[in-house]
Coordinates of C-alpha atoms (C1' of nucleotides) in Angstrom, one line a residue:
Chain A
X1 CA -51.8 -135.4 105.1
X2 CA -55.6 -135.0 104.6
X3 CA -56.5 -131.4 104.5
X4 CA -59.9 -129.7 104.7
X5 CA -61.6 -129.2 101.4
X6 CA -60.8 -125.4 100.5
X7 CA -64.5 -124.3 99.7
X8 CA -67.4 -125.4 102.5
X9 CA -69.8 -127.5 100.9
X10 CA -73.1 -125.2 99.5
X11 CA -74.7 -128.0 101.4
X12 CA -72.9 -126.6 104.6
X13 CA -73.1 -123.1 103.5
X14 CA -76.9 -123.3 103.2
X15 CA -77.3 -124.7 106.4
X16 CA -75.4 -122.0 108.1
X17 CA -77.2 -119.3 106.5
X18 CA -80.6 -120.3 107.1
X19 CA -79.5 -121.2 110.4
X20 CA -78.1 -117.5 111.0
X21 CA -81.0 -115.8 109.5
X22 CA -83.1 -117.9 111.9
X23 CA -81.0 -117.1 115.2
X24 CA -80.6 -113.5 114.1
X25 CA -84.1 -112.8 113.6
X26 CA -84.4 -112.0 110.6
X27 CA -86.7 -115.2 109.4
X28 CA -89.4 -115.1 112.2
X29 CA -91.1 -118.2 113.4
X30 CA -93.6 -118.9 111.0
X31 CA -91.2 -117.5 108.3
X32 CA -92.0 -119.8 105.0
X33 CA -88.6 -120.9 103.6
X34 CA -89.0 -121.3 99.7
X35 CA -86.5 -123.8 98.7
X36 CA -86.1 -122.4 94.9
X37 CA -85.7 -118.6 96.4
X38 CA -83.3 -119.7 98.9
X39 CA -81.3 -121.4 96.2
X40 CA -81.4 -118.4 94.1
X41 CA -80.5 -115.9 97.0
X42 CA -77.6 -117.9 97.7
X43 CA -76.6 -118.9 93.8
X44 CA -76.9 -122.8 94.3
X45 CA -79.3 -125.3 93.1
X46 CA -82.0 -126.6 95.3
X47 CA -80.9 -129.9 96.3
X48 CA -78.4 -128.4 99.0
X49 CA -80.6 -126.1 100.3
X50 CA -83.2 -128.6 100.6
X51 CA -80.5 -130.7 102.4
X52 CA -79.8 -127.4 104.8
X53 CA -83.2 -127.5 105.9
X54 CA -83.8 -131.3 106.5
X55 CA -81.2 -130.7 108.9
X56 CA -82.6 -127.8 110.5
X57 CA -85.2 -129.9 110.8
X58 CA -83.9 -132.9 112.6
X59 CA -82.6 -130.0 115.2
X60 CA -86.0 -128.8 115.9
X61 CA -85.5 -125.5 114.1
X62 CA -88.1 -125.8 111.1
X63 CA -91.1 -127.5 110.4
X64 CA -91.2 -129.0 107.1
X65 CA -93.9 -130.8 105.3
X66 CA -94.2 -132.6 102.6
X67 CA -95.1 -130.9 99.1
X68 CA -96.4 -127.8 101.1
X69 CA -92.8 -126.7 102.1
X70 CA -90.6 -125.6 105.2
X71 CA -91.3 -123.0 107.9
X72 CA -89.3 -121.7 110.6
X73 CA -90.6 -123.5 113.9
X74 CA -93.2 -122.1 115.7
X75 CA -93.4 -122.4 119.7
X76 CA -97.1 -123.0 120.7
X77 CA -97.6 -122.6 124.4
X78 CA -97.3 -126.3 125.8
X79 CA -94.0 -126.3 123.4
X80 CA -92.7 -123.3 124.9
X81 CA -94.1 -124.9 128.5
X82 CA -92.1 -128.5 127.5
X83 CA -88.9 -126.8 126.2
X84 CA -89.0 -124.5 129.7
X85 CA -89.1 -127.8 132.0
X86 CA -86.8 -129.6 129.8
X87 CA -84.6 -127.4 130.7
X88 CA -85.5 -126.4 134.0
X89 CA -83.9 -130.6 134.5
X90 CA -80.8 -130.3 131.8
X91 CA -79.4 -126.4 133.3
X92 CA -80.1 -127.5 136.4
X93 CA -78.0 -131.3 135.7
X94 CA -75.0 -129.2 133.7
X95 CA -74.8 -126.2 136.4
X96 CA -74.1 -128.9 139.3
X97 CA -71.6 -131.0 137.3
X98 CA -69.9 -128.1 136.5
X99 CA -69.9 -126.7 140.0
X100 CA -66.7 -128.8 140.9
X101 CA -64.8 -127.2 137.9
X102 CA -65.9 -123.6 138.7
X103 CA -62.9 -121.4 139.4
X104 CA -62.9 -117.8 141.2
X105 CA -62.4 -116.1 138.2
X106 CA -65.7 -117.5 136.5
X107 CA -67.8 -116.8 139.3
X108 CA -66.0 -113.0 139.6
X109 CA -66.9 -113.1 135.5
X110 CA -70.6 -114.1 136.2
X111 CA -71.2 -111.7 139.0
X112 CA -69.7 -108.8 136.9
X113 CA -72.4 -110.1 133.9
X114 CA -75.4 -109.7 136.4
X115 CA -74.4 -106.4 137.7
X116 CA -74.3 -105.7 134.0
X117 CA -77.5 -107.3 133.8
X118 CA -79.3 -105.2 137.1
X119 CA -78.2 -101.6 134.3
X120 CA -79.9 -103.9 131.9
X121 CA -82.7 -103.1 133.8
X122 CA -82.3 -99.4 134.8
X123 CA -81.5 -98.5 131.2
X124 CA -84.8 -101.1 129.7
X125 CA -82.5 -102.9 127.3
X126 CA -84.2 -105.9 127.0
X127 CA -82.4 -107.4 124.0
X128 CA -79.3 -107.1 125.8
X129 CA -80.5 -108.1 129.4
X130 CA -81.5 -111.4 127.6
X131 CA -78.2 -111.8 125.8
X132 CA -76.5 -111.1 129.1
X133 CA -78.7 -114.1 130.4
X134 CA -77.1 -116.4 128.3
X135 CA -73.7 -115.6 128.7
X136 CA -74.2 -115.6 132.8
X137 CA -75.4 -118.7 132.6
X138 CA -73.1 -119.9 130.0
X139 CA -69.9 -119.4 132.1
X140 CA -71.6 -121.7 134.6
X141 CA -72.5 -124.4 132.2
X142 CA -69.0 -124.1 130.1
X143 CA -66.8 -126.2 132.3
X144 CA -69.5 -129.1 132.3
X145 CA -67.8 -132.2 131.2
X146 CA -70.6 -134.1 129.7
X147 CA -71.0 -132.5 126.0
X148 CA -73.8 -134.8 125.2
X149 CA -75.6 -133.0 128.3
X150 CA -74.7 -129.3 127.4
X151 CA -75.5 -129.9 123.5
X152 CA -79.3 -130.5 124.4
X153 CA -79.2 -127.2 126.6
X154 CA -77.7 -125.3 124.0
X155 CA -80.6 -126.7 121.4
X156 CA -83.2 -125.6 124.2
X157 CA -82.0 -122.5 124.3
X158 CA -82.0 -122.2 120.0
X159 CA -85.5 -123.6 120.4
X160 CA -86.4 -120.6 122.9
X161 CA -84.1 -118.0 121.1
X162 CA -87.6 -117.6 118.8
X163 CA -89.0 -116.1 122.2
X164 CA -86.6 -113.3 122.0
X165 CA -86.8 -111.3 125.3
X166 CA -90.3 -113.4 126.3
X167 CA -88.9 -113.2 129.6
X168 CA -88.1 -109.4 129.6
X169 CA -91.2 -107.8 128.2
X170 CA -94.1 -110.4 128.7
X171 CA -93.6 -110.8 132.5
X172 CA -93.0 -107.7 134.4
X173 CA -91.1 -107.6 136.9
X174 CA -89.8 -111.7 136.7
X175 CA -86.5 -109.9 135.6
X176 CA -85.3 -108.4 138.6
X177 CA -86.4 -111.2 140.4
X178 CA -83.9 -112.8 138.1
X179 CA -80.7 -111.1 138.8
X180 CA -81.4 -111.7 142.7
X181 CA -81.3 -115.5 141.9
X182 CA -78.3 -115.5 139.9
X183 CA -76.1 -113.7 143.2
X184 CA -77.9 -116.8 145.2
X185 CA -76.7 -119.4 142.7
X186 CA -73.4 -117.8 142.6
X187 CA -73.2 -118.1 146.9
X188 CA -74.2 -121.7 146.5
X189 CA -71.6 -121.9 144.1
X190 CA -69.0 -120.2 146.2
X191 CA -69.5 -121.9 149.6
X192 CA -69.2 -125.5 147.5
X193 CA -72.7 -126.8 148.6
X194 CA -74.1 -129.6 148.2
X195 CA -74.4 -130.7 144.6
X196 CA -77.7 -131.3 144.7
X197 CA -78.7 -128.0 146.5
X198 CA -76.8 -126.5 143.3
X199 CA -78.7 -128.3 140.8
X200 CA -82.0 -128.0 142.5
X201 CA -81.7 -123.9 142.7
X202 CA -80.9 -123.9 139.4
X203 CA -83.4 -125.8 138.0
X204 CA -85.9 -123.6 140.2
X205 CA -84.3 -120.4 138.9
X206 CA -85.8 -121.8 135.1
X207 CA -89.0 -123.4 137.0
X208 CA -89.9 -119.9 138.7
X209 CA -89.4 -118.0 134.9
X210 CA -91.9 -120.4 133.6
X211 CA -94.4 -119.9 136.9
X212 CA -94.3 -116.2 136.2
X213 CA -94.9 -116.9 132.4
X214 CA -98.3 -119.7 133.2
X215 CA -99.6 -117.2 136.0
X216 CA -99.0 -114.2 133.4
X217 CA -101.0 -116.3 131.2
X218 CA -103.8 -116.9 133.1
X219 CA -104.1 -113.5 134.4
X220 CA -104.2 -111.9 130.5
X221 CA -106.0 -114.3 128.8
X222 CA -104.1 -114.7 125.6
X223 CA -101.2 -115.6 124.6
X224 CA -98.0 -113.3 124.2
X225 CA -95.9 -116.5 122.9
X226 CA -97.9 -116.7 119.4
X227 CA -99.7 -113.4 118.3
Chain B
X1 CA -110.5 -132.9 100.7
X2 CA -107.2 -133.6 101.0
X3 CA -105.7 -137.3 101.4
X4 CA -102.7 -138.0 102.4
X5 CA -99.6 -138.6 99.8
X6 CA -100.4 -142.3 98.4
X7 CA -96.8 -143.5 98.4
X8 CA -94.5 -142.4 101.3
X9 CA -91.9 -140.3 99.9
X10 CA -88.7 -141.7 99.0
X11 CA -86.8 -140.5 101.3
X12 CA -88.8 -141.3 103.8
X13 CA -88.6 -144.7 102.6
X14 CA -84.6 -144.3 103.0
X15 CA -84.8 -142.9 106.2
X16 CA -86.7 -145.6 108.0
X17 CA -84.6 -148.5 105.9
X18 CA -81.7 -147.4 107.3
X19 CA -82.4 -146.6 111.0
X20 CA -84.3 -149.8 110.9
X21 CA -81.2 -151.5 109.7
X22 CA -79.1 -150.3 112.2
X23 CA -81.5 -150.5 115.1
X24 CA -81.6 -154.2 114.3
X25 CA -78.2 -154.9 114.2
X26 CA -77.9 -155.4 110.5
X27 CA -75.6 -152.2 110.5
X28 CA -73.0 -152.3 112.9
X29 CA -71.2 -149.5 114.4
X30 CA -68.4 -148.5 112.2
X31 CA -70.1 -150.0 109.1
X32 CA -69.7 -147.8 106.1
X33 CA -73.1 -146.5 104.6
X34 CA -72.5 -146.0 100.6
X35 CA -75.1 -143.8 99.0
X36 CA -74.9 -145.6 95.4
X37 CA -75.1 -148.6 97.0
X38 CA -77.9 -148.1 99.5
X39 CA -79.8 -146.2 96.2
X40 CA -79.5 -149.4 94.3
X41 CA -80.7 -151.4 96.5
X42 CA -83.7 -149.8 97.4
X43 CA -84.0 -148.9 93.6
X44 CA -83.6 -144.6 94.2
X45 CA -81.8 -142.5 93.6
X46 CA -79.1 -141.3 95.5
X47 CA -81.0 -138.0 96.3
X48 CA -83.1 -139.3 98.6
X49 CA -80.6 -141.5 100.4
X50 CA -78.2 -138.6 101.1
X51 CA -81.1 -136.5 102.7
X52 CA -82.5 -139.3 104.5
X53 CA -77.9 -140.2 105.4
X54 CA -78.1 -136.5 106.7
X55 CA -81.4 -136.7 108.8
X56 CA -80.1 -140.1 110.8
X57 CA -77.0 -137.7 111.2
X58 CA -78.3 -135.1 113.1
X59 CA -79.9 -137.6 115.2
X60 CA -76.3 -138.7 116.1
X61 CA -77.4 -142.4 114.6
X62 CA -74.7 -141.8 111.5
X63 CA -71.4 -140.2 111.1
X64 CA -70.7 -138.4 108.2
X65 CA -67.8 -136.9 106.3
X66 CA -67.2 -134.8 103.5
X67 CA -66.4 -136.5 100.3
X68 CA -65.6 -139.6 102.7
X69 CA -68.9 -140.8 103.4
X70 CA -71.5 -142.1 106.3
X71 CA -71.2 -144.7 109.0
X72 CA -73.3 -146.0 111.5
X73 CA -71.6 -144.0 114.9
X74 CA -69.5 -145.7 117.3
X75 CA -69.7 -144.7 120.7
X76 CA -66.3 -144.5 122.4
X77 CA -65.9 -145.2 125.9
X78 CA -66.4 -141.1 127.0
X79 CA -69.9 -141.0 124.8
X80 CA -71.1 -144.1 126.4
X81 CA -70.1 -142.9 130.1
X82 CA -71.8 -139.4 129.1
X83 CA -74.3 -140.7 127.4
X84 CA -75.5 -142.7 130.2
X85 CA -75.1 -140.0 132.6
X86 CA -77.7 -137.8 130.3
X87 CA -79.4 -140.8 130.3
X88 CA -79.3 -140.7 134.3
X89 CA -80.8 -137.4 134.6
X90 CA -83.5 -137.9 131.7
X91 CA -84.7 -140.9 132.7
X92 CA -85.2 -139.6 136.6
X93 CA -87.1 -136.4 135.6
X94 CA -89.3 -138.5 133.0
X95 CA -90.2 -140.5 135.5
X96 CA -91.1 -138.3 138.2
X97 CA -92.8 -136.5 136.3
X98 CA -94.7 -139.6 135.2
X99 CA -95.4 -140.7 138.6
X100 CA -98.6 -138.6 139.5
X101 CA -100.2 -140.4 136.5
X102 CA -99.1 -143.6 136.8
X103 CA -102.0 -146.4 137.6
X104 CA -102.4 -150.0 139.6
X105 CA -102.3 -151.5 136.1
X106 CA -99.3 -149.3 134.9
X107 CA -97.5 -150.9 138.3
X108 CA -98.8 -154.4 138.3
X109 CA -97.8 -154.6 134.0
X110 CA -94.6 -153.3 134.9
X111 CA -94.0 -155.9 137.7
X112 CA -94.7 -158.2 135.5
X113 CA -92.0 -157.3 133.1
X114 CA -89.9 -157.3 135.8
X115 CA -90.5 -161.1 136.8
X116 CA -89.7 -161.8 133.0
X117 CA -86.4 -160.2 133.2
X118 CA -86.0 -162.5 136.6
X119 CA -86.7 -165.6 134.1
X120 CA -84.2 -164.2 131.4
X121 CA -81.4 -164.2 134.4
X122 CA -82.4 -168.1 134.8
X123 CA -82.6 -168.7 131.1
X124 CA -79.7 -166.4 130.0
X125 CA -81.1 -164.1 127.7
X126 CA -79.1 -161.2 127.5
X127 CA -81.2 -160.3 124.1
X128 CA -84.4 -160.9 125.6
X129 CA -83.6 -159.3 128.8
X130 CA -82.1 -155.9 127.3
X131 CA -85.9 -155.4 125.2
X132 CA -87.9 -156.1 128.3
X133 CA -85.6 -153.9 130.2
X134 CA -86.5 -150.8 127.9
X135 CA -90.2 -151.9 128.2
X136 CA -89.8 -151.5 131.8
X137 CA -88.6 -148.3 131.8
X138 CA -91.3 -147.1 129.0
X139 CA -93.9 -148.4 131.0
X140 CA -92.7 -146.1 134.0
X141 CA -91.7 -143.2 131.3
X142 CA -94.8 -143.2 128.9
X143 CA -97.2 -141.5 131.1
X144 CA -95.0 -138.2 131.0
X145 CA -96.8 -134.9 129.9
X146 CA -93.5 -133.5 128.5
X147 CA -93.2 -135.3 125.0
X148 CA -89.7 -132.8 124.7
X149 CA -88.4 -134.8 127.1
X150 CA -89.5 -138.2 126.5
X151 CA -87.8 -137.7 123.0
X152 CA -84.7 -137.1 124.1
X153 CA -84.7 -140.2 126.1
X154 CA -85.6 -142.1 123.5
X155 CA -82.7 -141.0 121.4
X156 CA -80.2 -141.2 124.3
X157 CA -81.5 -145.2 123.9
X158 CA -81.4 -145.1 120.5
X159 CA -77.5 -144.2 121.0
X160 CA -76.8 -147.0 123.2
X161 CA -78.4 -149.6 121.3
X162 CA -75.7 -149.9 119.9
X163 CA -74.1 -151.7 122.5
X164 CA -76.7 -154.4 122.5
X165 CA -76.9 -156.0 126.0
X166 CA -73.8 -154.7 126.9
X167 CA -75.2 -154.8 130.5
X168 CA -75.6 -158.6 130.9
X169 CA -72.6 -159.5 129.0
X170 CA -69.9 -157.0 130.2
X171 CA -70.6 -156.4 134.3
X172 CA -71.7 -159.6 135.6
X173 CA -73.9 -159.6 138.6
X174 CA -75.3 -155.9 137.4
X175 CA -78.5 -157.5 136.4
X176 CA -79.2 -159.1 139.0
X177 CA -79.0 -155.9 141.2
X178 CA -81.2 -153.7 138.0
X179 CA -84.0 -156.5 138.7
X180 CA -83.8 -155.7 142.2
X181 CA -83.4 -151.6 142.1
X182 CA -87.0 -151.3 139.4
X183 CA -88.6 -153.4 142.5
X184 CA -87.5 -150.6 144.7
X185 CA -88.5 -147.8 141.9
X186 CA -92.1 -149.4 141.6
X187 CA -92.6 -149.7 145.5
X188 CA -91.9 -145.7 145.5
X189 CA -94.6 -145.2 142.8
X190 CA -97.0 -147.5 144.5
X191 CA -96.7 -145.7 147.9
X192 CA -97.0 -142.0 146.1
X193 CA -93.2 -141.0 147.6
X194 CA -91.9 -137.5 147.5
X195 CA -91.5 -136.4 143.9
X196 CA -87.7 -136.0 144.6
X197 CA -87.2 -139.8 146.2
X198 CA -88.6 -140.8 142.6
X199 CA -86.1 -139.0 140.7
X200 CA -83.5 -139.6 142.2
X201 CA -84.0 -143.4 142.8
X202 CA -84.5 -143.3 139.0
X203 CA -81.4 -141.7 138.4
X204 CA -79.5 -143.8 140.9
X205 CA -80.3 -146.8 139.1
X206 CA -79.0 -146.0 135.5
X207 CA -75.8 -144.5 137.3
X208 CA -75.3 -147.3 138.9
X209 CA -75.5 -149.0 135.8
X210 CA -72.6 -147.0 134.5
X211 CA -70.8 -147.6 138.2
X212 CA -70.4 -151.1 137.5
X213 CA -69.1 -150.5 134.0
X214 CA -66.3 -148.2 135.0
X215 CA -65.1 -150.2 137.8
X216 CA -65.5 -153.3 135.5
X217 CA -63.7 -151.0 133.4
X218 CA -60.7 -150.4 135.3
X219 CA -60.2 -154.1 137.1
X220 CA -59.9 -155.9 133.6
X221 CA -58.3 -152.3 131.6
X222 CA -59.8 -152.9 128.2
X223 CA -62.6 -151.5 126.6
X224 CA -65.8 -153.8 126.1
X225 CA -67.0 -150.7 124.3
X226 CA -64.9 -150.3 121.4
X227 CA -63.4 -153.7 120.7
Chain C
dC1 C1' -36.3 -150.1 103.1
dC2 C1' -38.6 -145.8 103.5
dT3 C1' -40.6 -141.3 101.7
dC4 C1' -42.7 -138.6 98.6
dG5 C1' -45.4 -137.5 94.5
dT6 C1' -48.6 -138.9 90.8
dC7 C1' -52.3 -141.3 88.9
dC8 C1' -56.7 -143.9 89.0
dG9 C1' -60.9 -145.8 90.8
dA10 C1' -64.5 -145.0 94.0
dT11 C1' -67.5 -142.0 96.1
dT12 C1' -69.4 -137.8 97.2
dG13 C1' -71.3 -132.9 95.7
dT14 C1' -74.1 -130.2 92.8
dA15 C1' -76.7 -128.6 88.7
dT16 C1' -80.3 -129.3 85.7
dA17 C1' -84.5 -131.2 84.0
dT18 C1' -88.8 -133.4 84.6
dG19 C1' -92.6 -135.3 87.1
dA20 C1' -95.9 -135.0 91.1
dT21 C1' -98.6 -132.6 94.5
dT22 C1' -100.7 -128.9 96.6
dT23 C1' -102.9 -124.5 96.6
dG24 C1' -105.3 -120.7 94.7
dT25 C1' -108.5 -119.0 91.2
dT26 C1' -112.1 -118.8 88.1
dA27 C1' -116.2 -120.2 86.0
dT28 C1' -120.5 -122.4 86.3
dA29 C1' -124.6 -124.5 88.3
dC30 C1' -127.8 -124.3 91.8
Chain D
dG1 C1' -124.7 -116.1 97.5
dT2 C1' -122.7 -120.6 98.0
dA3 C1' -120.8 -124.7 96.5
dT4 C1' -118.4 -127.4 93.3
dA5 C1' -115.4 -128.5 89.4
dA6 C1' -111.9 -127.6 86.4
dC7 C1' -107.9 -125.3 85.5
dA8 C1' -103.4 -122.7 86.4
dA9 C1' -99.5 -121.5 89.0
dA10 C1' -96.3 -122.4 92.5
dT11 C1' -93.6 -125.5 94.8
dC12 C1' -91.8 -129.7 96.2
dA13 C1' -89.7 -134.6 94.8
dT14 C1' -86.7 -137.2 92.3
dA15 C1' -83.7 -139.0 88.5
dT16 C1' -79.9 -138.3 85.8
dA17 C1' -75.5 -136.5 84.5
dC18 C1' -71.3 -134.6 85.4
dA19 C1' -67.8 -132.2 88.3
dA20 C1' -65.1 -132.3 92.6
dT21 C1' -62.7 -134.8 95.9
dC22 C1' -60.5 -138.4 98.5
dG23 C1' -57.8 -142.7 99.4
dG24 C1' -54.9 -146.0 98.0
dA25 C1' -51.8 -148.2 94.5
dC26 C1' -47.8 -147.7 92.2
dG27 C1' -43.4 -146.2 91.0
dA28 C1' -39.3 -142.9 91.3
dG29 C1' -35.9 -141.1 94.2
dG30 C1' -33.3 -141.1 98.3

DNA sequence: CCTCGTCCGATTGTATATGATTTGTTATAC
DNA sequence: GTATAACAAATCATATACAATCGGACGAGG
């Protein structure tokens, strides 16, 4: 019997790291990752680190360039459009084939999450309304049998975790509007529409967050997506 | 003034050696990638090799295990059935989102691909046919403003290029019906239909693709996928 | 004949060392 | 003051060497 080696890989361990430090926060986009001080942080040599980030890489995460070094990836505003219509399609494609899976219980979970969410709101907790974003919608994407389909949302959603409450604090008022879309996805949801009436609200609920975002823009002249 | 580094790195060297090897064939699915091996032969070390092994991983060309090694992936039957079905959805909102920008010449060019795939039915050229078939599709895709998108269909082709024609040869008759179905796709286009027709008739036509393979599937119960 | 344990060859995993490239700085000329 | 050239420091890129690990061959025991 084959059993897992007892120590991760450093390889792996650097990968997971960065990665955390990344989806945490703490390394910001634009963050420059220094191969020889990440080895030294973490007490390996380069070479796996350096393998950590190529992969990070390949996922979209950092930029990296040649003898000038890695950096974690920036969103400019058409990338932060793209990623927000990409998956406007792929949430709105995982949300309908995993409308025929949905039970009571998840959409009694979800609801709860979005009342949570509407306190969110009272209270101004923007960091938590968001987090509570991605677990509503995660309970409707969960039973979704295509993996291949729910692994590219999950990278979207890494790709926009840099935009940490964007939604929240740069577009007033798009977040109550919000929580009264979630309660008419859920309805859809719970009367068994049509499939594509499912998909096609919830790729608008995405399409309307990005309207607000583009009219926001236009409105203030600048650009809250890179200061 | 900077210039540009004079020789392309090593590992970029690796990189596109290897993908190029397996998108031409020369590295079938399941065939074991040997870092020492691959180093020697494109006189490297194996440094390079593993980073470039670990890049064409987490594209999802390559497999790769701990202290076992790469191979090229193999797509069982449930990642070709959801990877077409990603496919499905990608390839409808690429191109309708392509549509508004699509020309006479984009239409007549394609048409004309399309008669050639025609001639391939005569001739029986499943190889021929397959390549003209993606040149189809980019000809209808390649006009999309969302580049976040159009890369994710061209890696959900990348994965099934694997199975190399595996239209023609495994579900007789469905070529026929594809030459037929981009006929329909570009008479949409040429008339300027609803945004929504496009998509959907776009999406229609790769799931009916994967139609004919399950039900192919289940009247002759083995798999054509993995043999 | 089958099962389990041990050894060996093959292969991957990582550290270290050295070379190559870029970037920043300083000095000098105009 | 500006521009340019030469130098220095930081960082990446790769080769080599060795350690860790795995898979199968082989033989002992049941």
């Amino acid at each position: 019997m084959t059993v897992a080696p007892a120590t991760r890989s450093k390889s792996e361990l650097s990968y997971t790291w960065i990665r955390s430090k990344i989806e945490g926060g703490a390394f910001v986009p634009g963050y420059r990752l220094v191969l020889g001080a990440i080895a030294k942080e973490l007490d390996v040599s380069v070479v796996p680190v350096r393998e950590a980030i190529r992969r990070l890489e390949a996922e979209g995460l950092v930029t990296f360039e040649r003898n000038v070094g890695a950096q974690v990836a920036m969103l400019n505003e058409t990338g932060y459009v793209t990623t927000m219509q990409t998956l406007s399609i792929l949430e709105g494609a995982a949300t309908m084939l995993s409308a025929p899976f949905i039970t009571d219980e998840d959409i009694a979970a979800a609801r709860a999450v979005n009342a949570n969410m509407a306190d969110c709101l009272e209270n101004f907790d923007p960091h938590r309304f968001t987090e509570l974003n991605r677990e509503f919608h995660s309970i409707l994407f969960e039973r979704c049998p295509n993996d291949n389909l729910l692994d590219l949302v999950h990278r979207g959603w890494n790709s926009l975790n840099m935009l940490r409450d964007s939604t929240f604090s740069f577009v007033p008022g798009r977040a109550h509007q919000s929580v009264a879309e979630h309660e008419g996805i859920l309805s859809l949801l719970e009367n068994g529409a049509d499939s594509l009436d499912i998909e096609l609200a919830a790729r608008a609920h995405r399409t309307r967050t990005l309207d607000a975002f583009t009219e926001y823009q236009s409105t203030h002249k600048r650009s809250p997506v890179q200061p």
